[in-house]
Amino acid sequence: MPVVLAEVMSTIDRLWPIEGAEPWDAPGLVTGDPDAPVQRVRFAVDAVAGTVDEAIEGRADLIIAHHPLLLRGVTTIAEDRYKGALLARLIRANCALVAAHTNADVVEHGTSAVLADRLGLVDSRPIVPGADPALGLGRVGRLAQPTTLGRLARRLAEILPATATGVRASGGFDDPVQTVAVCGGAGDSLLGDPSVRAADVYITADLRHHPASEAREQALLGGGPALIDVSHWASEWLWLDAAAAELRTAHPELDVQVSELRTDPWDFQVVQ
C-alpha cells in the first residue's frame, strides 16, 4: 500500500510537534489532499519559484519547507501575486506543501542544534529551554579546544553554503573564543538573554544595526559576546539534511531529497 499524505503528516508532527511552534507561527499543511499518495519528498528552506519548479520537475508529491509560505495573512491568491501563482502551480501538479518552522527549531535535532553539532560544541543546551529542559530555542555550549573569533568565522564560512553576504563579525580577529551561543535564523531577540551575554560569541542571522550596535557597546562597557552574523538561509539550510535523514528512517519507502538551490535573496555584494 502506498503511503498517503496523512501518514506523512503524522510522522512530521511526531518529529517536529506542532505544539512546539511559537504562537505567531504558521506551520503545518499549506496545500494538499491528505488522502493523496506520496512517493517523492523534497526539503527546502523556502517555498519560492525556484524550489517549487525544481520539485515539480522532479515529480515530487510533497515539499517540506522550513519557512511558511503563508506566515502573514493574505487576502488573495490571484495568480498575478507570487504566493497565488506558487499555490496554483502546486495544486495543478498535485504537489503538497508543508511548513515545519519554529516547531523544527526547538527539537533535539533542530536548526540551532544541527549548527552547534557542526561546530563541534560540547555540553550544549538550549538558550531558552522549553517544558523539557533538553529542548528549546537556540543552543549554547563550548568548543573542545579554544580558538579565536577570526578562526571561528572562517570555520563557519567552510561549514555554511556560500552566500553573497558571507560571514560578518563584530569583535577582534584574535579575541579568544570557547563558549559559543548559536541561533539559526533571525536571533537578535536573544541578544539580552543571560546565556548569550555570558558567551564569548553569539552566532545568528539578520542582525539589525541598532540591536547589534547596542550589544557591541554594552560588551565594550560591561562585557558581552562578540557577534557573528551569517545568512538566514544558510544558517538553516544545514538542518535539511538532518530532517531528511529522520524522515527516511521513519519512511524508508519514500524517495526523500534535499534542495541545494540557494534561496538567500542576495545575489552579489560590493566590498568597500
PDB file of C-alpha atoms in Angstrom, residues 1 4 6 12 18 25-26 28 49 63 73 81 86-87 91 108-109 123 139 163 178 185 207 243-245 247:
ATOM      1  CA  MET A   1       0.000   0.000   0.000  1.00  0.00           C
ATOM      2  CA  VAL A   4      -0.617   8.771   1.869  1.00  0.00           C
ATOM      3  CA  ALA A   6      -1.970  11.976   6.148  1.00  0.00           C
ATOM      4  CA  ILE A  12       6.020  15.177  10.665  1.00  0.00           C
ATOM      5  CA  ILE A  18       3.194  21.478  16.188  1.00  0.00           C
ATOM      6  CA  ASP A  25       3.929  30.947  13.599  1.00  0.00           C
ATOM      7  CA  ALA A  26       2.003  29.129  10.850  1.00  0.00           C
ATOM      8  CA  GLY A  28       1.592  22.617   9.084  1.00  0.00           C
ATOM      9  CA  ALA A  49       9.598  29.835  -7.573  1.00  0.00           C
ATOM     10  CA  ILE A  63       7.603  19.842  -0.409  1.00  0.00           C
ATOM     11  CA  GLY A  73      -2.309  36.955   6.254  1.00  0.00           C
ATOM     12  CA  ARG A  81       0.717  37.549  -6.976  1.00  0.00           C
ATOM     13  CA  LEU A  86       3.001  29.189  -6.448  1.00  0.00           C
ATOM     14  CA  LEU A  87      -0.064  27.661  -4.821  1.00  0.00           C
ATOM     15  CA  ILE A  91      -2.225  22.304  -6.800  1.00  0.00           C
ATOM     16  CA  GLU A 108      16.658  17.789  19.707  1.00  0.00           C
ATOM     17  CA  HIS A 109      17.929  17.866  16.119  1.00  0.00           C
ATOM     18  CA  ASP A 123      27.702  20.137  26.602  1.00  0.00           C
ATOM     19  CA  ARG A 139      21.946  26.369  21.713  1.00  0.00           C
ATOM     20  CA  THR A 163      26.179  33.386   0.007  1.00  0.00           C
ATOM     21  CA  GLN A 178      35.433  28.979  23.717  1.00  0.00           C
ATOM     22  CA  GLY A 185      17.646  32.216  11.620  1.00  0.00           C
ATOM     23  CA  LEU A 207      21.390  41.148  12.984  1.00  0.00           C
ATOM     24  CA  ALA A 243      15.476  16.408   8.793  1.00  0.00           C
ATOM     25  CA  ALA A 244      15.582  14.360   5.587  1.00  0.00           C
ATOM     26  CA  ALA A 245      17.516  11.602   7.372  1.00  0.00           C
ATOM     27  CA  LEU A 247      12.075  11.194   7.566  1.00  0.00           C
TER      28      LEU A 247
END
